[in-house]
Coordinates of C-alpha atoms and ligand atoms in Angstrom, one line a residue:
X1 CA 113.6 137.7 75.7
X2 CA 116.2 140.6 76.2
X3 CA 113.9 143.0 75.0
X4 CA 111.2 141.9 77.1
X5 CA 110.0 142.2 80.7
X6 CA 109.1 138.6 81.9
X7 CA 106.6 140.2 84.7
X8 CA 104.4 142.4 82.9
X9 CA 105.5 141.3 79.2
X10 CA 106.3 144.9 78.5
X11 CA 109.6 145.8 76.2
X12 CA 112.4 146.6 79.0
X13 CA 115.0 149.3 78.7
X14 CA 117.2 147.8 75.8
X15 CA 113.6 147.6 73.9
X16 CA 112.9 151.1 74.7
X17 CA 116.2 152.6 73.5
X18 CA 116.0 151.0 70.2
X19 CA 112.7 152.0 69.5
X20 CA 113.3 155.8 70.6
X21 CA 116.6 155.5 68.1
X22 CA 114.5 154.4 65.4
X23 CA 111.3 157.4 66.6
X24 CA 114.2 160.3 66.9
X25 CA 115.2 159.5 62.9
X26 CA 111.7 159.6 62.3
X27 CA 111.3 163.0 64.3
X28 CA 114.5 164.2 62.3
X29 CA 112.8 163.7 58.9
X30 CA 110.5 166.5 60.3
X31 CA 106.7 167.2 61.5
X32 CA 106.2 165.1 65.0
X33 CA 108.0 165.6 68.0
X34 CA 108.6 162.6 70.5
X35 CA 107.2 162.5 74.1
X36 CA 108.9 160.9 76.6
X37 CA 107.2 160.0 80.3
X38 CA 108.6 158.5 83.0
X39 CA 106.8 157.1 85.5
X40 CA 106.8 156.7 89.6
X41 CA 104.6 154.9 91.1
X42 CA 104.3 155.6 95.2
X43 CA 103.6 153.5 97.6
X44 CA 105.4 150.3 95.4
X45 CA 108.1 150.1 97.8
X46 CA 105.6 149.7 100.7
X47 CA 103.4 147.4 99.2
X48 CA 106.2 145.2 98.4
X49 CA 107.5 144.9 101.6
X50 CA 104.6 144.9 104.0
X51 CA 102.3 142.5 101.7
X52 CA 105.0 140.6 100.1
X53 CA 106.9 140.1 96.6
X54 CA 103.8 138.1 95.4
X55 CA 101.5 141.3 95.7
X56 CA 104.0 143.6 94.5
X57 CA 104.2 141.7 91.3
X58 CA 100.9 141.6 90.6
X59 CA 100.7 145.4 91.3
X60 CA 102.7 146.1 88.7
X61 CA 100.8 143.2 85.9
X62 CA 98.2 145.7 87.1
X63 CA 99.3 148.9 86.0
X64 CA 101.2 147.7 83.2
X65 CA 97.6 146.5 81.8
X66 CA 95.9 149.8 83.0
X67 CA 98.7 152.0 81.4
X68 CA 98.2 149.9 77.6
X69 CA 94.6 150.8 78.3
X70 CA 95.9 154.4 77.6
X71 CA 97.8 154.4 74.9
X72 CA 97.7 154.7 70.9
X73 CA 99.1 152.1 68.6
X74 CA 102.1 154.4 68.0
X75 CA 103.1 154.7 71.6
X76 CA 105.3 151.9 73.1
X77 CA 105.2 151.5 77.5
X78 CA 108.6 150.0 78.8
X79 CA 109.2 148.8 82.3
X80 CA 112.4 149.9 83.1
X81 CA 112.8 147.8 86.2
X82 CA 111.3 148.1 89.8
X83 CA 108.6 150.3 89.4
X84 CA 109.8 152.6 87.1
X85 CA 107.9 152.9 83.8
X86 CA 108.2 154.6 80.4
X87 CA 105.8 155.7 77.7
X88 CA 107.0 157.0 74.8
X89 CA 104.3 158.4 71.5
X90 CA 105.1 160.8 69.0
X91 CA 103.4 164.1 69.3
X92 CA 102.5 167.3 66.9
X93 CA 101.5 169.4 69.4
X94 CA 103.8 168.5 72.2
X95 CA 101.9 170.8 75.2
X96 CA 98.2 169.8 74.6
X97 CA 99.0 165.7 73.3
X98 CA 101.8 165.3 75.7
X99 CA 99.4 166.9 78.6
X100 CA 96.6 165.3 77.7
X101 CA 98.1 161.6 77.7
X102 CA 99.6 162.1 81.4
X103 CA 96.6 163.4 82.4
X104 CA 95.3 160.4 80.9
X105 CA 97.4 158.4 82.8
X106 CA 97.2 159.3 86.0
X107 CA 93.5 159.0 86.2
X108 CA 94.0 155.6 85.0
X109 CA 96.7 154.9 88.0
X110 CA 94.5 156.5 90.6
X111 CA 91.7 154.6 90.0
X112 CA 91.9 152.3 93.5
X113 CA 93.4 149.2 92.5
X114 CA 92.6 145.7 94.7
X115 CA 95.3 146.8 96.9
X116 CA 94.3 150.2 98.1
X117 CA 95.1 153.4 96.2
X118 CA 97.9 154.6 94.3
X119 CA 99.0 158.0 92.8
X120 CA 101.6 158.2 90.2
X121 CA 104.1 160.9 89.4
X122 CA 105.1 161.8 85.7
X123 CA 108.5 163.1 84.1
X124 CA 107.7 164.4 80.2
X125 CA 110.8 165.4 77.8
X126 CA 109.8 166.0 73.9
X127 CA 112.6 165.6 71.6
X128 CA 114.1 167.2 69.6
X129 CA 113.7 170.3 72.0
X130 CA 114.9 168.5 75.2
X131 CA 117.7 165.9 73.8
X132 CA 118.4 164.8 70.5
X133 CA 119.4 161.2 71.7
X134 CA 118.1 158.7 73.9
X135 CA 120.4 159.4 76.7
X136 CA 120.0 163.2 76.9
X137 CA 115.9 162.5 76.4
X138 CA 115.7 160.0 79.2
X139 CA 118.0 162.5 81.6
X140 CA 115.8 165.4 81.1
X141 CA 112.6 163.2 81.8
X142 CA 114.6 161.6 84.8
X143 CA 114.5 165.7 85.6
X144 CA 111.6 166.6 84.6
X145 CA 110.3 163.7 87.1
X146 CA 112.4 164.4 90.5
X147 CA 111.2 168.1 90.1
X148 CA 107.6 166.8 89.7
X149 CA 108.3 164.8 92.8
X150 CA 109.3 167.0 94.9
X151 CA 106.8 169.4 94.0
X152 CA 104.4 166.9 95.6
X153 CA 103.2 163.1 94.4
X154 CA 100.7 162.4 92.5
X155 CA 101.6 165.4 89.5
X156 CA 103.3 165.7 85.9
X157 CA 105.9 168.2 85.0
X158 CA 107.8 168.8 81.4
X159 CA 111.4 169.3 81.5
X160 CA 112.2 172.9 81.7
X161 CA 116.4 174.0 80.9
X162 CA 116.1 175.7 84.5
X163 CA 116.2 172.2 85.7
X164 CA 119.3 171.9 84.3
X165 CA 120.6 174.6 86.9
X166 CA 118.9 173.1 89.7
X167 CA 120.8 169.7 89.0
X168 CA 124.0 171.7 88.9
X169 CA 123.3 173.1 92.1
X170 CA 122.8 169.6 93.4
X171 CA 126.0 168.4 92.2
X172 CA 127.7 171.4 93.6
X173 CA 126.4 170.6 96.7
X174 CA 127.1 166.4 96.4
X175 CA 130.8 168.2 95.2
X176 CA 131.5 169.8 98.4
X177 CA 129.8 167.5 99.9
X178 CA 132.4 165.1 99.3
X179 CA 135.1 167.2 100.7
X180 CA 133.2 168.3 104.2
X181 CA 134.4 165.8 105.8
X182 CA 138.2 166.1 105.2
X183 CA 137.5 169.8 105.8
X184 CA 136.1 170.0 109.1
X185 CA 133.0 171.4 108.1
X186 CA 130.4 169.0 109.7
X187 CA 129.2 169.4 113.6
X188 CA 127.0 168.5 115.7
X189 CA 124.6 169.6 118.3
X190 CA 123.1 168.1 120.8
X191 CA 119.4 168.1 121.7
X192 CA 118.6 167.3 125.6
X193 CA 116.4 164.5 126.5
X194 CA 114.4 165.1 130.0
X195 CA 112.5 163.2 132.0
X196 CA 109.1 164.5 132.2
X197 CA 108.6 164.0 135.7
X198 CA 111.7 165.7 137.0
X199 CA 113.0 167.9 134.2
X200 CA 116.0 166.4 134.5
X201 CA 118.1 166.1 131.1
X202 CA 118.3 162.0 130.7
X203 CA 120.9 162.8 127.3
X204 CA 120.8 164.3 124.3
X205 CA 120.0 163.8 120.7
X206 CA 123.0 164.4 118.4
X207 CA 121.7 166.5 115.1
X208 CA 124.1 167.0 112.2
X209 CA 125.1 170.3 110.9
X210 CA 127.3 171.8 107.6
X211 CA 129.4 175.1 108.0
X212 CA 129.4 175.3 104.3
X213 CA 132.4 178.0 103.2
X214 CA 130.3 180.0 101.4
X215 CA 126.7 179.4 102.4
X216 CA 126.9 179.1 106.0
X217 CA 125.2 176.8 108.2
X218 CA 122.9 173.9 106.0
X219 CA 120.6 172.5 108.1
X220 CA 119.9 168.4 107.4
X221 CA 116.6 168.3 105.9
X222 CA 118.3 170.3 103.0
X223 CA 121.9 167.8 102.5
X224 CA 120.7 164.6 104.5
X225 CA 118.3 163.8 101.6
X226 CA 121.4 164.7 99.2
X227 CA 123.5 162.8 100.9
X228 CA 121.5 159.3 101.0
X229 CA 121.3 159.3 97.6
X230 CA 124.7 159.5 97.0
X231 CA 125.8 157.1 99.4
X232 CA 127.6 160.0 101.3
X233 CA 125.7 159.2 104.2
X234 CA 127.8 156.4 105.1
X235 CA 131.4 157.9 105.9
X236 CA 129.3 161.1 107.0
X237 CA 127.0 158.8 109.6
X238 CA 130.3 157.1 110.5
X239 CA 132.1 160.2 111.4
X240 CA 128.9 160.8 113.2
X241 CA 128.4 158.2 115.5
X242 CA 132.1 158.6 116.5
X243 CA 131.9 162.1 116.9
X244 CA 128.8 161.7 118.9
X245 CA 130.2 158.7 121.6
X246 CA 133.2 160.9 121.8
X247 CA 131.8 163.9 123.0
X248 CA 129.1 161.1 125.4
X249 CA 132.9 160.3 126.8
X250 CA 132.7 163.4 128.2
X251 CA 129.3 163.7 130.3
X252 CA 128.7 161.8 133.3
X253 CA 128.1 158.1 133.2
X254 CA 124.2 158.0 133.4
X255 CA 123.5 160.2 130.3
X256 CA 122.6 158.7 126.8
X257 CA 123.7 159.7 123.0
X258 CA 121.0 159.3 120.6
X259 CA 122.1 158.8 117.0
X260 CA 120.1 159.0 114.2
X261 CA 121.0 156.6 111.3
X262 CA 119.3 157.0 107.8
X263 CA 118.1 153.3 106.3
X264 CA 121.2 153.0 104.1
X265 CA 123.5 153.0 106.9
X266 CA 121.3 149.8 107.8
X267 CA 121.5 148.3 104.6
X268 CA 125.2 148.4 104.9
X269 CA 127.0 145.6 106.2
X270 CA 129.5 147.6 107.8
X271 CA 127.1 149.0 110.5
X272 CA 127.6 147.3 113.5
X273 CA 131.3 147.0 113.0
X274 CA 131.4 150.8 112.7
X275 CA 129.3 150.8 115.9
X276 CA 131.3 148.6 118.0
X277 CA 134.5 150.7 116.7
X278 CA 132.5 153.7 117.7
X279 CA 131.8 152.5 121.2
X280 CA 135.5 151.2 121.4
X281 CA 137.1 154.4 120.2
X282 CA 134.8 156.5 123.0
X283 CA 135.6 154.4 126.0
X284 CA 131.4 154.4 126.3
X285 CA 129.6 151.2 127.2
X286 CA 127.4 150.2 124.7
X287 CA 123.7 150.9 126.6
X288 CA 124.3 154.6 126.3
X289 CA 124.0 155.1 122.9
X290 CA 120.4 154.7 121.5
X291 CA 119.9 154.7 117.8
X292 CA 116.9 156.4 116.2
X293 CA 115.6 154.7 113.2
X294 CA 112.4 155.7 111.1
X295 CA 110.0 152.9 109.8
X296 CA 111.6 152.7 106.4
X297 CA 114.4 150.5 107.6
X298 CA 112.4 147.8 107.9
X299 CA 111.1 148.3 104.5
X300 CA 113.8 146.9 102.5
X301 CA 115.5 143.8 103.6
X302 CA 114.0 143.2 106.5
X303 CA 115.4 139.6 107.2
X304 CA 119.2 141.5 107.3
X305 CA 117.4 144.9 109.1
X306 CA 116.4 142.2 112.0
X307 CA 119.2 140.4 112.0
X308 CA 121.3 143.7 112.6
X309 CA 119.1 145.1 115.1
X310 CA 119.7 141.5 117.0
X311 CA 122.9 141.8 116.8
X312 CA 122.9 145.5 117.9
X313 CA 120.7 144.3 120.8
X314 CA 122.8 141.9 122.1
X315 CA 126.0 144.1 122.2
X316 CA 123.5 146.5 124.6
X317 CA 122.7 149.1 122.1
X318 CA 119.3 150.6 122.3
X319 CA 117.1 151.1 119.8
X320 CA 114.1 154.1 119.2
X321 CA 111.7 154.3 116.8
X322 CA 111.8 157.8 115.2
X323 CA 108.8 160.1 114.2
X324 CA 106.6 157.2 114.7
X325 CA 103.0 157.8 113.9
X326 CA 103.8 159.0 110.2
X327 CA 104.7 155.8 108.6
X328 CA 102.5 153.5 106.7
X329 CA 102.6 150.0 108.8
X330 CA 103.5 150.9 112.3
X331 CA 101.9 147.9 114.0
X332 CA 102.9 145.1 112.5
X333 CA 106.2 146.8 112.6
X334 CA 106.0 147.1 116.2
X335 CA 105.2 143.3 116.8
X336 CA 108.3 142.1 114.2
X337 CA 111.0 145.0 115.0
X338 CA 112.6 144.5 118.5
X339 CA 112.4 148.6 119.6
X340 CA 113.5 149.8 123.0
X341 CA 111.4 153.3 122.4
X342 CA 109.2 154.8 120.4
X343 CA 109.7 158.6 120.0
X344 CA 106.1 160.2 119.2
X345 CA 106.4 162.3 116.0
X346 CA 106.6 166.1 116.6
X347 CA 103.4 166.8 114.2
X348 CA 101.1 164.8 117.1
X349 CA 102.8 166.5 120.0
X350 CA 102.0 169.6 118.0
X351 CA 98.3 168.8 117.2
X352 CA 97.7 167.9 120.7
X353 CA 97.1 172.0 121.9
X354 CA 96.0 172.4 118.3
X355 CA 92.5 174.4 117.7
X356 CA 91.3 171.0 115.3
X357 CA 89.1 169.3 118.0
X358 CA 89.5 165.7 115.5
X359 CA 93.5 166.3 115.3
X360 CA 93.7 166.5 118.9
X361 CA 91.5 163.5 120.0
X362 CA 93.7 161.7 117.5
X363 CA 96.9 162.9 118.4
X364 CA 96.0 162.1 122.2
X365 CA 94.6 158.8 121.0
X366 CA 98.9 158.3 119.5
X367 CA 100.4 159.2 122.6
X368 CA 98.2 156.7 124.5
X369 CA 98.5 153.9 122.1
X370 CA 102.2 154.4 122.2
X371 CA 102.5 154.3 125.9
X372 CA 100.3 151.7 126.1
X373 CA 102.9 149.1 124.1
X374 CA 105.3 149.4 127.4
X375 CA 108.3 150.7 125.8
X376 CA 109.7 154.0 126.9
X377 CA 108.1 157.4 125.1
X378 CA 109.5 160.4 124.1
X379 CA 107.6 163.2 123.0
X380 CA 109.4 165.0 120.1
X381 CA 108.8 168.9 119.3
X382 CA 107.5 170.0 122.7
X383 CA 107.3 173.4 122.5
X384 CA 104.3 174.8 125.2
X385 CA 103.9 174.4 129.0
X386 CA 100.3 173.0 127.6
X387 CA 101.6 170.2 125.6
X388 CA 104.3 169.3 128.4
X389 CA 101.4 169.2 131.0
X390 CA 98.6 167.4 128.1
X391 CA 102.2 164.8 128.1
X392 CA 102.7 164.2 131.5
X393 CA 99.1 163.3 132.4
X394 CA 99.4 161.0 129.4
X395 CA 102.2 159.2 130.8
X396 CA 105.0 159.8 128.8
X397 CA 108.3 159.5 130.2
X398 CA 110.5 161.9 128.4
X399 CA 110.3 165.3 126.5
X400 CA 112.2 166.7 123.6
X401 CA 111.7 169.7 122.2
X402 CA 112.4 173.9 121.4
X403 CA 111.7 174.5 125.5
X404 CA 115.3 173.4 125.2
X405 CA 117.2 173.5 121.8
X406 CA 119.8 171.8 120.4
X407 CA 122.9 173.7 121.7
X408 CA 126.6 173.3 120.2
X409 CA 128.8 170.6 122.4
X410 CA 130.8 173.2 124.4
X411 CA 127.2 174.1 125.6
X412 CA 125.9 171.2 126.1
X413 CA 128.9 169.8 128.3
X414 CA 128.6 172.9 130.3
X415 CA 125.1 172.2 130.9
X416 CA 125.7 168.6 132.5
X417 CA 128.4 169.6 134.6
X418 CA 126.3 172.3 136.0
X419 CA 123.6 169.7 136.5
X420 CA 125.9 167.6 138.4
X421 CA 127.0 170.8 140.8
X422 CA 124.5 170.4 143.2
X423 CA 125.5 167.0 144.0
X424 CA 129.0 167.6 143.9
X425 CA 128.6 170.5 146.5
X426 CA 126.4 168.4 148.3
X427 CA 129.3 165.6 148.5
X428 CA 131.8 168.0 149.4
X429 CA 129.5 169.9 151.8
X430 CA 128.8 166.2 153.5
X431 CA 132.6 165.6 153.8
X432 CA 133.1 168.9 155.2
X433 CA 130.9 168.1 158.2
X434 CA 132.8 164.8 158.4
Ligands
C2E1 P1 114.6 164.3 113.8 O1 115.3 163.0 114.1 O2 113.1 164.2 113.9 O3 115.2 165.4 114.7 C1 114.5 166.3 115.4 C2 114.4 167.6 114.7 O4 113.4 168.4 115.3 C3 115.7 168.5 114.8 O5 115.8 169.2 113.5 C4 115.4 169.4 115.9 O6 116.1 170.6 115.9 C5 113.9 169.7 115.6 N1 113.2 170.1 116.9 C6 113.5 169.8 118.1 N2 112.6 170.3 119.0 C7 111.6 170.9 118.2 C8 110.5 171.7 118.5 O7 110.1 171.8 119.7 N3 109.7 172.1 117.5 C9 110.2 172.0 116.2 N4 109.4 172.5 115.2 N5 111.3 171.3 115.9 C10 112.0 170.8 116.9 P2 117.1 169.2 112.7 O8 118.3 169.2 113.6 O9 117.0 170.2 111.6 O10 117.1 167.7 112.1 C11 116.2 167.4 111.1 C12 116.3 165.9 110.7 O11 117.5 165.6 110.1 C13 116.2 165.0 111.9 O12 114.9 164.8 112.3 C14 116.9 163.7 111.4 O13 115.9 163.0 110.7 C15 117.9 164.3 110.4 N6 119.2 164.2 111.0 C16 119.8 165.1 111.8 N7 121.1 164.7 112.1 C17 121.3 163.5 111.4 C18 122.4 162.6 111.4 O14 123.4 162.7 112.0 N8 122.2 161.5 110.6 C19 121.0 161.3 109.9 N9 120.9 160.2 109.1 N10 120.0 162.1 110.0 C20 120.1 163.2 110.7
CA2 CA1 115.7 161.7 115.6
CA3 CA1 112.0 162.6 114.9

């Protein structure tokens, strides 16, 4: 029973380990290598939470039976827990075997299964070259497999020592990472919002940046990623949201802060206490600041995700739904999650003036559907006077985009009061005549 998955009646981790001890003594005696695989499934996570525990399960019964289908008598399959899953088979010729077994496997996985189609993603170490005990095998297959994930889904990749470096880089980076904070090195910028009808800027989105001491400005798509993982994203999205309703403190009354918060700062159960201490520390009331979420909150508790968001709700927070259009189960989502707005992905507002007659009708197609639902719109990544125009016929209320970039918070501060100048002349120009 401790070596054995109950689910899929596969050998579990404990099961796996023994067996590789025993497979790298065999290896040591000489002649076969060992070939280790690990295994990603996409799209587990998703099934999971949008169809239910239940079908999740019998997903994984599903591939665990379609993966023994593969396999020799000398290979064992573990399910390591979720949906993470290892082969292991000893190999004489570890390129052509090793190769031809995930290839093996993934036509397996990618044949559609009841519930729609899956691709998997394979990791492959061979022992004795890439680790001489179970540890160092399963780490450079744990490599072997983020690297074939990145490099797109639905591929294999062997451990190369290269990998080694680029994991050194990482922890470099999740090093100094750790230290930004107390060093001043984080800022933001801020985005304007503006309504589509009047140009007139309605707030602005707050985007993180690093001033890295040696390697300059890091952009977030390349340490926000980095930073989730780690769980740095938590004091770092904290500093944010006070930084951000600080520098709100600033501008006049009317305009918002959007902040964007990654799914773990939702998961947390500190979140709406760092919120209210936010809004408390800032002086701003609570229906300025609008948090942008992407689908994948709701993907993992969502019982404790609504139960936040209610909570958030009632202390006057707003809500947006970020890049929506590129997640997997947008309407149901929309009917279950209480959003205030929907902010239309940038690709759509892109393919809207695009030359692909389909990606156009489609992306047009999004806009209306997502004006249609009655919440307010914002149009993400506008970057054309045709797009703007395509927009406003559309009915979308407010624009976002390069036509006005996100601009440090010196900037941005000067750009509201200047706003506010021609009613503050007009004021004083009024009294004057008085
Ligand atoms: P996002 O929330 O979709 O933010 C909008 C991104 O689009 C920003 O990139 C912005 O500079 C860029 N953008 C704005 N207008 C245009 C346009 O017209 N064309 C194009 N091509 N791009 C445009 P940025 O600042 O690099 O941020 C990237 C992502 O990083 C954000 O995407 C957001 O998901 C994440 N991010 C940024 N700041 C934070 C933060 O404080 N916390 C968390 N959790 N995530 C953040
Ligand atoms: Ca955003
Ligand atoms: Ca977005």
């Amino acid at each position: 029973m401790a070596q054995h998955d109950a689910l899929t009646d596969l050998p579990n981790r404990v099961r796996l380990r023994v067996r590789m001890d025993h497979a790298l003594a065999i290896t040591r005696e000489g002649g076969s290598g060992l070939a280790v695989f690990m295994l990603d499934l996409d799209r587990f996570k998703e099934v999971n939470d949008t169809l239910g525990h239940p079908t999740g399960d019998k997903l994984l019964q599903a591939v665990a039976a379609r993966l023994l289908e593969c396999i020799r008598d000398t290979a064992l399959i573990a399910r390591l827990g979720g949906d993470e899953f290892a082969v292991i088979d000893y190999v004489t010729n570890p390129v052509v075997e090793a190769t031809a077994l995930a290839e093996k496997i993934s036509q397996a996985l990618c044949r559609p299964f009841d519930l729609g189609d899956h691709q998997v993603t394979i990791g492959i170490a061979i022992a004795p070259r890439d680790g001489t005990n179970p540890d160092e095998i399963l780490k450079s297959a744990d490599l072997a497999l983020y690297s074939a994930k990145s490099g797109g889904r639905g591929s294999f990749r062997f451990f190369e020592p290269e990998l080694d470096q680029l994991m050194h880089a990482r922890r470099n980076m999740e090093r100094d990472m750790r230290d930004a904070l107390a060093k001043g090195e984080f800022e933001l910028h801020y985005q304007p919002i503006i309504n589509a009808e009047s140009g007139e800027p309605l707030g602005f989105e707050a985007l993180l940046r690093w001033h890295h001491p040696q390697r300059g400005l890091i952009m977030p798509a390349e340490f926000i990623p980095l930073a989730e993982e780690t769980g740095l994203i938590l004091p770092i999205g904290e500093w944010v949201l006070r930084a951000a309703c600080n520098e709100a403190a600033k501008w006049p009354d009317g305009l918002k802060i959007a902040v964007n918060l990654s799914p773990a700062q939702f998961r947390s159960k500190e979140l709406v206490s760092t919120i209210v201490g936010a809004l408390a520390n800032s002086g701003i009331v609570a229906h300025r600041l609008e948090l942008e979420v992407t689908e994948t909150i709701t993907m993992h508790d969502s019982e404790a995700v609504l139960a936040a968001l209610d909570q958030l709700h009632r202390l006057g927070v707003r809500i947006a739904l970020d890049d929506f259009g590129t997640g997997y189960s947008s309407l149901s989502l929309l009917q279950k999650f209480p959003f205030d707005k929907i902010k239309i992905d940038r690709s759509f507002v892109n393919a809207l003036s695009g030359a692909n007659e389909e990606s156009r009708r489609i992306a047009r197609a999004v806009v209306r559907f997502a004006v249609s639902l009655g919440k307010t719109t914002t149009a993400e990544g506008v970057e054309t006077e045709e797009q703007l125009a395509i927009l406003r016929e559309g009915a979308c209320a407010e624009m976002q985009g390069y036509f006005s970039r996100p601009i440090c918070a010196a900037k941005a501060l000067k750009m509201v009061r200047r706003q506010l100048q021609p009613v503050r002349r007009r004021s004083r120009d009024m009294a004057a005549a008085r």
